Amino acid sequence: MPQIRKLAGQIVKNGGLEGLMEGLGSVECNEMVLLKAAAFSNLSLPSKEIFDMVLRFIPEIDGWGACDALASSLKDAAVHPDEWWNYVKALFVNPMPYARRLAMVLCLTYFNDDRHVDEALSLIGRGDLSHFYVAMGAAWALSMYFVKFPQKTASFVQNDLSSPRVGIMAMTKVLESRQARGSVRDLARDLRARLKVKLKKSEGMDL
């Protein structure tokens, strides 16, 4: 990725963005998709134009790696958070699964703060988590919110999250994270145990 990001910067600097962003057609190339995702780091355009480009690009994403690379490239979201928060909310209800995963990753990357946590949790709770990588994105986002807002996120996961399985994955991520310590880890471990019981009762599965 460092070399891909370097190449993307050179292409944008030399005026080759328009050609780079042309559709790939029937020939898929993962490195080309990553190159496009990396190019977003170098754009100096109004936020709306960048978001419109994101919407045109999302159909070419067919894996979590390119999706997450795109999220980390959208640095304009840190500069214009109010505009981008509206775009993120629109992505949550987009029918394309990698648009919804992008929303999750943008949340944990740029909107993990007091101002956005309540609405972000609500959006995750109402979202369609049926796609595996959307569910994984939700678990990742929830784990990061849990580390920063443990009591609030624990209450949400226990009472308002539609999928106990996603909650279990989120708590596992918390326990694997070096950012979680002491009472936060204890809370995550206890919540994961309760969610496993809840899932076992609802699905009749041995965990």
Coordinates of N, CA and C in Angstrom, one line a residue:
M1 N 0.8 -1.2 0.0 CA 0.0 0.0 0.0 C 0.8 1.3 0.0
P2 N 2.0 1.3 0.7 CA 2.8 2.6 0.6 C 3.2 2.9 -0.8
Q3 N 3.6 1.9 -1.6 CA 4.0 2.1 -3.0 C 2.8 2.5 -3.8
I4 N 1.6 1.9 -3.5 CA 0.4 2.2 -4.3 C 0.0 3.7 -4.0
R5 N 0.1 4.1 -2.7 CA -0.3 5.4 -2.3 C 0.7 6.5 -3.0
K6 N 2.0 6.1 -3.0 CA 2.9 7.0 -3.7 C 2.7 7.2 -5.1
L7 N 2.3 6.1 -5.8 CA 2.0 6.1 -7.3 C 0.7 6.9 -7.5
A8 N -0.3 6.7 -6.6 CA -1.5 7.5 -6.8 C -1.3 9.0 -6.6
G9 N -0.4 9.3 -5.7 CA -0.1 10.8 -5.5 C 0.6 11.3 -6.8
Q10 N 1.5 10.6 -7.4 CA 2.1 11.0 -8.6 C 1.2 11.2 -9.7
I11 N 0.2 10.3 -9.9 CA -0.8 10.3 -11.0 C -1.7 11.6 -10.8
V12 N -2.1 11.8 -9.6 CA -3.0 13.0 -9.4 C -2.2 14.3 -9.6
K13 N -1.0 14.3 -9.1 CA -0.2 15.5 -9.2 C 0.1 15.8 -10.7
N14 N 0.2 14.8 -11.5 CA 0.5 15.0 -13.0 C -0.7 15.1 -13.8
G15 N -1.9 15.2 -13.2 CA -3.1 15.5 -13.9 C -3.7 14.2 -14.5
G16 N -3.4 13.1 -14.0 CA -4.0 11.8 -14.6 C -5.2 11.3 -13.9
L17 N -5.8 12.1 -13.0 CA -6.9 11.6 -12.2 C -8.1 11.1 -13.1
E18 N -8.4 11.9 -14.1 CA -9.6 11.5 -14.9 C -9.4 10.2 -15.5
G19 N -8.3 9.9 -16.1 CA -8.0 8.6 -16.7 C -8.0 7.5 -15.7
L20 N -7.4 7.8 -14.5 CA -7.4 6.8 -13.4 C -8.8 6.3 -13.0
M21 N -9.7 7.3 -12.9 CA -11.0 7.0 -12.4 C -12.0 6.4 -13.4
E22 N -11.5 6.2 -14.6 CA -12.4 5.6 -15.6 C -12.8 4.1 -15.1
G23 N -13.9 3.7 -15.5 CA -14.3 2.3 -15.1 C -13.4 1.3 -15.6
L24 N -13.3 0.2 -14.8 CA -12.4 -0.9 -15.2 C -13.0 -1.9 -16.2
G25 N -14.3 -1.7 -16.4 CA -15.0 -2.6 -17.3 C -15.0 -4.1 -16.8
S26 N -14.8 -5.0 -17.7 CA -15.0 -6.4 -17.3 C -13.7 -7.0 -16.8
V27 N -12.6 -6.2 -16.8 CA -11.3 -6.7 -16.4 C -11.0 -6.2 -15.0
E28 N -11.1 -7.1 -14.0 CA -10.9 -6.7 -12.6 C -9.4 -6.8 -12.2
C29 N -9.0 -5.8 -11.5 CA -7.6 -5.8 -11.0 C -7.5 -5.2 -9.7
N30 N -7.2 -6.0 -8.6 CA -7.3 -5.5 -7.3 C -6.3 -4.4 -7.0
E31 N -5.1 -4.4 -7.6 CA -4.2 -3.3 -7.4 C -4.7 -2.0 -8.0
M32 N -5.4 -2.1 -9.1 CA -6.0 -0.9 -9.8 C -7.1 -0.3 -8.9
V33 N -7.9 -1.2 -8.3 CA -8.9 -0.7 -7.4 C -8.3 0.0 -6.2
L34 N -7.2 -0.6 -5.6 CA -6.5 0.0 -4.5 C -5.9 1.3 -4.9
L35 N -5.4 1.4 -6.1 CA -4.8 2.6 -6.6 C -5.8 3.8 -6.7
K36 N -7.0 3.4 -7.1 CA -8.1 4.4 -7.2 C -8.4 4.9 -5.8
A37 N -8.5 3.9 -4.8 CA -8.9 4.2 -3.5 C -7.8 5.1 -2.9
A38 N -6.6 4.9 -3.1 CA -5.5 5.7 -2.6 C -5.5 7.1 -3.2
A39 N -6.0 7.3 -4.4 CA -6.0 8.6 -5.0 C -6.8 9.6 -4.3
F40 N -7.8 9.1 -3.5 CA -8.7 10.0 -2.8 C -7.9 10.9 -1.8
S41 N -6.8 10.3 -1.3 CA -6.0 11.1 -0.3 C -5.4 12.4 -0.9
N42 N -5.4 12.5 -2.2 CA -4.7 13.6 -2.9 C -5.6 14.6 -3.6
L43 N -6.9 14.4 -3.3 CA -7.9 15.3 -4.0 C -8.0 16.6 -3.3
S44 N -8.0 17.7 -4.1 CA -8.3 19.0 -3.5 C -9.6 19.5 -4.2
L45 N -10.7 19.0 -3.8 CA -12.0 19.3 -4.4 C -13.0 19.6 -3.3
P46 N -14.1 20.2 -3.6 CA -15.2 20.4 -2.7 C -15.7 19.0 -2.2
S47 N -16.1 19.0 -0.9 CA -16.5 17.7 -0.3 C -17.6 17.0 -1.1
K48 N -18.5 17.7 -1.6 CA -19.6 17.1 -2.4 C -19.1 16.4 -3.6
E49 N -18.1 17.0 -4.3 CA -17.5 16.4 -5.5 C -16.8 15.1 -5.2
I50 N -16.1 15.2 -4.0 CA -15.4 14.0 -3.6 C -16.4 12.8 -3.3
F51 N -17.4 13.2 -2.6 CA -18.4 12.2 -2.2 C -19.1 11.6 -3.5
D52 N -19.4 12.4 -4.5 CA -20.0 12.0 -5.7 C -19.0 11.0 -6.4
M53 N -17.7 11.3 -6.3 CA -16.7 10.3 -6.9 C -16.7 9.0 -6.1
V54 N -16.9 9.1 -4.8 CA -16.9 7.9 -4.0 C -18.1 7.0 -4.4
L55 N -19.3 7.6 -4.6 CA -20.4 6.9 -5.0 C -20.2 6.2 -6.3
R56 N -19.5 6.8 -7.3 CA -19.3 6.2 -8.6 C -18.2 5.1 -8.4
F57 N -17.4 5.2 -7.4 CA -16.3 4.2 -7.3 C -16.7 3.0 -6.5
I58 N -17.6 3.1 -5.6 CA -18.0 2.0 -4.7 C -18.4 0.7 -5.5
P59 N -19.1 0.8 -6.6 CA -19.5 -0.5 -7.3 C -18.3 -1.3 -7.7
E60 N -17.1 -0.7 -7.8 CA -15.9 -1.4 -8.2 C -15.2 -2.1 -7.1
I61 N -15.6 -1.8 -5.8 CA -15.1 -2.4 -4.7 C -15.7 -3.8 -4.5
D62 N -14.8 -4.8 -4.3 CA -15.3 -6.2 -4.1 C -14.6 -6.9 -3.0
G63 N -14.0 -6.1 -2.1 CA -13.4 -6.7 -0.9 C -13.2 -5.6 0.2
W64 N -13.0 -6.1 1.4 CA -12.9 -5.2 2.5 C -11.6 -4.4 2.5
G65 N -10.5 -4.9 1.8 CA -9.3 -4.2 1.8 C -9.4 -2.9 1.1
A66 N -10.0 -2.9 -0.1 CA -10.2 -1.7 -0.9 C -11.1 -0.7 -0.2
C67 N -12.2 -1.3 0.4 CA -13.1 -0.5 1.1 C -12.5 0.3 2.3
D68 N -11.6 -0.4 3.1 CA -11.0 0.2 4.2 C -9.9 1.2 3.8
A69 N -9.2 0.9 2.6 CA -8.2 1.8 2.1 C -8.9 3.1 1.7
L70 N -10.1 3.0 1.1 CA -10.8 4.2 0.7 C -11.1 5.0 1.9
A71 N -11.6 4.4 3.0 CA -12.0 5.1 4.2 C -10.8 5.9 4.7
S72 N -9.6 5.2 4.8 CA -8.5 5.9 5.3 C -8.0 7.0 4.4
S73 N -8.4 7.0 3.1 CA -8.0 8.0 2.2 C -8.9 9.2 2.2
L74 N -10.0 9.1 2.8 CA -11.0 10.2 2.8 C -10.7 11.2 3.9
K75 N -9.5 11.8 3.8 CA -9.1 12.7 4.9 C -9.9 14.0 4.9
D76 N -10.6 14.3 3.8 CA -11.4 15.5 3.7 C -12.5 15.4 4.8
A77 N -12.9 14.2 5.3 CA -13.9 14.0 6.3 C -13.4 14.6 7.6
A78 N -12.1 14.6 7.9 CA -11.5 15.2 9.1 C -11.6 16.8 9.0
V79 N -11.5 17.3 7.8 CA -11.5 18.7 7.6 C -12.9 19.3 7.6
H80 N -13.8 18.6 7.0 CA -15.2 19.0 6.9 C -16.2 18.0 7.5
P81 N -16.1 17.8 8.8 CA -16.9 16.7 9.4 C -18.4 16.9 9.3
D82 N -18.9 18.1 9.3 CA -20.3 18.3 9.3 C -20.9 17.8 7.9
E83 N -20.2 18.2 6.8 CA -20.6 17.8 5.5 C -20.6 16.2 5.4
W84 N -19.5 15.7 5.9 CA -19.3 14.3 5.7 C -20.2 13.4 6.6
W85 N -20.6 14.0 7.7 CA -21.5 13.2 8.6 C -22.8 12.9 7.8
N86 N -23.3 13.9 7.1 CA -24.5 13.7 6.3 C -24.2 12.7 5.2
Y87 N -23.1 12.6 4.6 CA -22.8 11.6 3.6 C -22.7 10.2 4.2
V88 N -22.1 10.1 5.4 CA -22.0 8.9 6.1 C -23.4 8.3 6.4
K89 N -24.2 9.1 6.9 CA -25.6 8.7 7.2 C -26.3 8.2 5.9
A90 N -26.0 8.8 4.8 CA -26.6 8.3 3.5 C -26.0 6.9 3.1
L91 N -24.8 6.7 3.4 CA -24.1 5.4 3.1 C -24.7 4.3 3.9
F92 N -25.2 4.6 5.1 CA -25.8 3.5 6.0 C -27.0 2.8 5.3
V93 N -27.7 3.6 4.5 CA -28.9 3.0 3.9 C -28.7 2.7 2.4
N94 N -27.5 2.8 2.0 CA -27.2 2.4 0.6 C -27.3 0.9 0.3
P95 N -27.9 0.5 -0.8 CA -28.1 -0.9 -1.0 C -26.8 -1.7 -1.2
M96 N -25.7 -1.0 -1.6 CA -24.5 -1.7 -1.8 C -23.8 -2.0 -0.5
P97 N -23.4 -3.3 -0.3 CA -22.8 -3.7 1.0 C -21.5 -2.9 1.3
Y98 N -20.7 -2.7 0.3 CA -19.4 -2.0 0.7 C -19.6 -0.5 0.9
A99 N -20.8 0.0 0.5 CA -21.1 1.4 0.9 C -21.4 1.4 2.4
R100 N -22.2 0.4 2.8 CA -22.5 0.3 4.3 C -21.3 0.0 5.1
R101 N -20.4 -0.9 4.6 CA -19.2 -1.1 5.4 C -18.3 0.2 5.5
L102 N -18.3 0.9 4.3 CA -17.6 2.2 4.3 C -18.1 3.1 5.4
A103 N -19.4 3.2 5.6 CA -20.0 4.0 6.6 C -19.5 3.6 8.0
M104 N -19.4 2.3 8.2 CA -18.9 1.8 9.5 C -17.5 2.3 9.8
V105 N -16.7 2.1 8.8 CA -15.2 2.4 8.9 C -15.0 3.9 9.0
L106 N -15.8 4.7 8.3 CA -15.7 6.1 8.4 C -16.1 6.6 9.8
C107 N -17.1 5.9 10.4 CA -17.5 6.2 11.8 C -16.3 6.1 12.7
L108 N -15.7 4.9 12.7 CA -14.6 4.7 13.7 C -13.4 5.5 13.4
T109 N -13.2 5.9 12.2 CA -12.0 6.6 11.8 C -12.1 8.1 12.1
Y110 N -13.3 8.7 11.8 CA -13.4 10.2 11.9 C -14.5 10.7 12.8
F111 N -15.4 9.8 13.3 CA -16.5 10.2 14.1 C -16.7 9.5 15.4
N112 N -15.6 9.1 16.0 CA -15.6 8.4 17.3 C -15.4 9.4 18.4
D113 N -16.5 10.2 18.6 CA -16.4 11.3 19.6 C -17.7 11.5 20.2
D114 N -17.7 12.4 21.3 CA -19.0 12.7 22.0 C -20.1 13.2 21.1
R115 N -19.8 13.9 20.1 CA -20.8 14.6 19.3 C -21.5 13.6 18.5
H116 N -20.9 12.5 18.0 CA -21.5 11.6 17.1 C -21.8 10.2 17.6
V117 N -21.4 9.9 18.8 CA -21.5 8.5 19.3 C -22.9 8.0 19.3
D118 N -23.8 8.8 19.8 CA -25.2 8.4 20.0 C -25.9 8.1 18.6
E119 N -25.7 9.0 17.7 CA -26.3 8.8 16.4 C -25.6 7.7 15.6
A120 N -24.3 7.6 15.8 CA -23.6 6.5 15.1 C -24.1 5.1 15.6
L121 N -24.2 5.0 16.9 CA -24.7 3.7 17.5 C -26.2 3.4 17.0
S122 N -27.0 4.4 16.9 CA -28.3 4.2 16.4 C -28.3 3.8 14.9
L123 N -27.5 4.4 14.1 CA -27.4 4.0 12.7 C -26.9 2.6 12.6
I124 N -25.9 2.2 13.4 CA -25.4 0.8 13.3 C -26.6 -0.2 13.7
G125 N -27.3 0.2 14.8 CA -28.4 -0.6 15.2 C -29.5 -0.8 14.2
R126 N -29.7 0.2 13.4 CA -30.8 0.1 12.4 C -30.3 -0.4 11.1
G127 N -29.0 -0.6 10.9 CA -28.5 -1.0 9.6 C -28.7 -2.4 9.3
D128 N -28.6 -2.7 8.0 CA -28.6 -4.1 7.4 C -27.3 -4.7 7.6
L129 N -27.2 -5.7 8.5 CA -25.9 -6.3 8.8 C -25.8 -7.7 8.3
S130 N -26.6 -8.0 7.3 CA -26.7 -9.4 6.7 C -25.5 -9.8 5.9
H131 N -24.8 -8.8 5.3 CA -23.6 -9.1 4.6 C -22.4 -9.3 5.5
F132 N -21.6 -10.4 5.3 CA -20.5 -10.7 6.3 C -19.6 -9.5 6.6
Y133 N -19.1 -8.9 5.5 CA -18.1 -7.8 5.8 C -18.8 -6.5 6.3
V134 N -20.1 -6.4 6.1 CA -20.8 -5.2 6.8 C -20.8 -5.5 8.3
A135 N -21.2 -6.8 8.6 CA -21.3 -7.2 10.0 C -19.9 -7.1 10.7
M136 N -18.8 -7.4 10.0 CA -17.5 -7.3 10.5 C -17.1 -5.8 10.7
G137 N -17.5 -5.0 9.8 CA -17.3 -3.6 9.9 C -18.0 -3.0 11.1
A138 N -19.3 -3.4 11.3 CA -20.1 -3.0 12.5 C -19.4 -3.4 13.8
A139 N -18.9 -4.7 13.8 CA -18.2 -5.2 15.0 C -17.0 -4.3 15.3
W140 N -16.2 -4.0 14.2 CA -15.0 -3.2 14.4 C -15.4 -1.8 15.0
A141 N -16.4 -1.2 14.4 CA -16.8 0.1 14.8 C -17.3 0.1 16.3
L142 N -18.1 -0.9 16.6 CA -18.6 -1.0 17.9 C -17.5 -1.2 18.9
S143 N -16.5 -2.0 18.5 CA -15.4 -2.2 19.5 C -14.6 -0.9 19.8
M144 N -14.5 -0.1 18.8 CA -13.8 1.2 19.0 C -14.6 2.2 19.8
Y145 N -15.9 2.2 19.6 CA -16.8 3.0 20.4 C -16.8 2.5 21.8
F146 N -16.7 1.1 22.0 CA -16.7 0.5 23.3 C -15.5 1.0 24.1
V147 N -14.4 1.0 23.5 CA -13.1 1.4 24.1 C -13.2 2.8 24.7
K148 N -13.8 3.7 23.9 CA -13.9 5.1 24.3 C -15.1 5.4 25.1
F149 N -16.3 4.7 24.9 CA -17.5 4.9 25.6 C -18.1 3.6 26.1
P150 N -17.4 3.0 27.0 CA -17.8 1.6 27.4 C -19.2 1.4 27.9
Q151 N -19.6 2.2 28.8 CA -20.9 2.0 29.4 C -22.0 2.3 28.4
K152 N -21.9 3.4 27.7 CA -22.9 3.7 26.7 C -23.0 2.6 25.6
T153 N -21.9 2.2 25.1 CA -21.8 1.2 24.0 C -22.3 -0.2 24.5
A154 N -21.9 -0.5 25.8 CA -22.4 -1.8 26.3 C -23.9 -1.8 26.4
S155 N -24.5 -0.7 26.9 CA -26.0 -0.7 27.0 C -26.6 -0.8 25.6
F156 N -26.0 -0.2 24.6 CA -26.6 -0.3 23.3 C -26.5 -1.7 22.7
V157 N -25.3 -2.3 22.9 CA -25.1 -3.7 22.3 C -26.0 -4.7 23.0
Q158 N -26.2 -4.5 24.3 CA -27.1 -5.4 25.1 C -28.5 -5.2 24.7
N159 N -29.0 -4.0 24.5 CA -30.4 -3.8 24.4 C -30.9 -3.4 23.0
D160 N -30.1 -2.8 22.2 CA -30.6 -2.2 20.9 C -30.0 -2.8 19.7
L161 N -28.9 -3.5 19.8 CA -28.3 -4.1 18.6 C -29.1 -5.3 18.1
S162 N -29.4 -5.3 16.8 CA -30.3 -6.4 16.3 C -29.6 -7.8 16.2
S163 N -28.3 -7.8 16.2 CA -27.6 -9.1 16.0 C -26.6 -9.3 17.2
P164 N -27.0 -10.3 18.1 CA -26.1 -10.7 19.2 C -24.8 -11.2 18.7
R165 N -24.8 -11.8 17.5 CA -23.6 -12.4 16.9 C -22.6 -11.2 16.6
V166 N -23.1 -10.1 16.1 CA -22.2 -9.0 15.8 C -21.7 -8.4 17.1
G167 N -22.5 -8.4 18.2 CA -22.1 -7.9 19.5 C -21.0 -8.8 20.0
I168 N -21.1 -10.1 19.9 CA -20.1 -11.0 20.3 C -18.7 -10.7 19.6
M169 N -18.8 -10.6 18.3 CA -17.6 -10.3 17.5 C -17.0 -8.9 18.0
A170 N -17.8 -8.0 18.3 CA -17.3 -6.7 18.7 C -16.6 -6.8 20.1
M171 N -17.2 -7.6 21.0 CA -16.5 -7.7 22.3 C -15.2 -8.5 22.2
T172 N -15.2 -9.5 21.2 CA -14.0 -10.2 21.0 C -12.9 -9.3 20.5
K173 N -13.3 -8.4 19.6 CA -12.3 -7.4 19.1 C -11.8 -6.5 20.2
V174 N -12.7 -6.1 21.2 CA -12.3 -5.3 22.3 C -11.2 -6.0 23.1
L175 N -11.5 -7.3 23.4 CA -10.6 -8.1 24.2 C -9.2 -8.4 23.5
E176 N -9.2 -8.3 22.2 CA -8.0 -8.5 21.4 C -7.2 -7.1 21.3
S177 N -7.9 -6.0 21.6 CA -7.3 -4.7 21.4 C -6.4 -4.4 22.6
R178 N -5.2 -3.8 22.3 CA -4.3 -3.3 23.3 C -4.9 -2.0 23.9
Q179 N -5.9 -1.4 23.3 CA -6.4 -0.1 23.8 C -7.3 -0.4 25.0
A180 N -7.9 -1.6 25.2 CA -8.8 -1.9 26.2 C -8.1 -2.5 27.4
R181 N -8.3 -1.9 28.6 CA -7.6 -2.3 29.8 C -8.5 -2.4 31.0
G182 N -8.1 -3.1 32.0 CA -8.8 -3.0 33.3 C -10.3 -3.3 33.2
S183 N -11.1 -2.4 33.8 CA -12.5 -2.5 33.9 C -13.2 -2.6 32.5
V184 N -12.6 -2.0 31.5 CA -13.2 -2.0 30.2 C -13.1 -3.5 29.6
R185 N -12.0 -4.2 29.9 CA -11.9 -5.5 29.4 C -12.9 -6.4 30.2
D186 N -13.0 -6.2 31.5 CA -13.9 -6.9 32.3 C -15.3 -6.8 31.8
L187 N -15.7 -5.6 31.5 CA -17.1 -5.3 31.0 C -17.3 -6.0 29.7
A188 N -16.3 -6.0 28.8 CA -16.4 -6.6 27.5 C -16.5 -8.1 27.7
R189 N -15.8 -8.7 28.6 CA -15.8 -10.2 28.8 C -17.2 -10.6 29.3
D190 N -17.7 -9.8 30.3 CA -19.0 -10.1 30.9 C -20.1 -10.0 29.8
L191 N -20.0 -8.9 29.0 CA -21.1 -8.7 28.0 C -21.0 -9.8 27.0
R192 N -19.8 -10.2 26.5 CA -19.7 -11.3 25.5 C -20.3 -12.5 26.1
A193 N -20.1 -12.8 27.3 CA -20.7 -14.1 27.9 C -22.2 -14.0 27.9
R194 N -22.8 -12.8 28.2 CA -24.2 -12.6 28.3 C -24.8 -12.7 26.8
L195 N -24.1 -12.2 25.9 CA -24.6 -12.2 24.5 C -24.5 -13.7 24.0
K196 N -23.6 -14.4 24.4 CA -23.5 -15.8 23.9 C -24.7 -16.6 24.5
V197 N -25.1 -16.3 25.7 CA -26.3 -17.0 26.3 C -27.5 -16.5 25.5
K198 N -27.6 -15.2 25.2 CA -28.7 -14.7 24.4 C -28.8 -15.3 23.1
L199 N -27.7 -15.5 22.4 CA -27.7 -16.0 21.0 C -28.1 -17.5 21.1
K200 N -27.6 -18.2 22.1 CA -27.9 -19.6 22.2 C -29.4 -19.8 22.4
K201 N -30.0 -19.0 23.2 CA -31.4 -19.1 23.5 C -32.2 -18.8 22.2
S202 N -31.7 -17.8 21.4 CA -32.5 -17.4 20.3 C -32.3 -18.3 19.1
E203 N -31.2 -19.0 19.0 CA -30.9 -19.8 17.8 C -30.7 -21.3 18.1
G204 N -30.6 -21.6 19.4 CA -30.5 -23.0 19.8 C -29.2 -23.5 19.4
M205 N -28.1 -22.7 19.5 CA -26.8 -23.2 19.1 C -25.8 -23.3 20.2
D206 N -24.9 -24.3 20.1 CA -23.8 -24.4 21.1 C -22.7 -23.5 20.7
L207 N -22.2 -22.7 21.7 CA -21.1 -21.8 21.4 C -19.9 -22.1 22.2

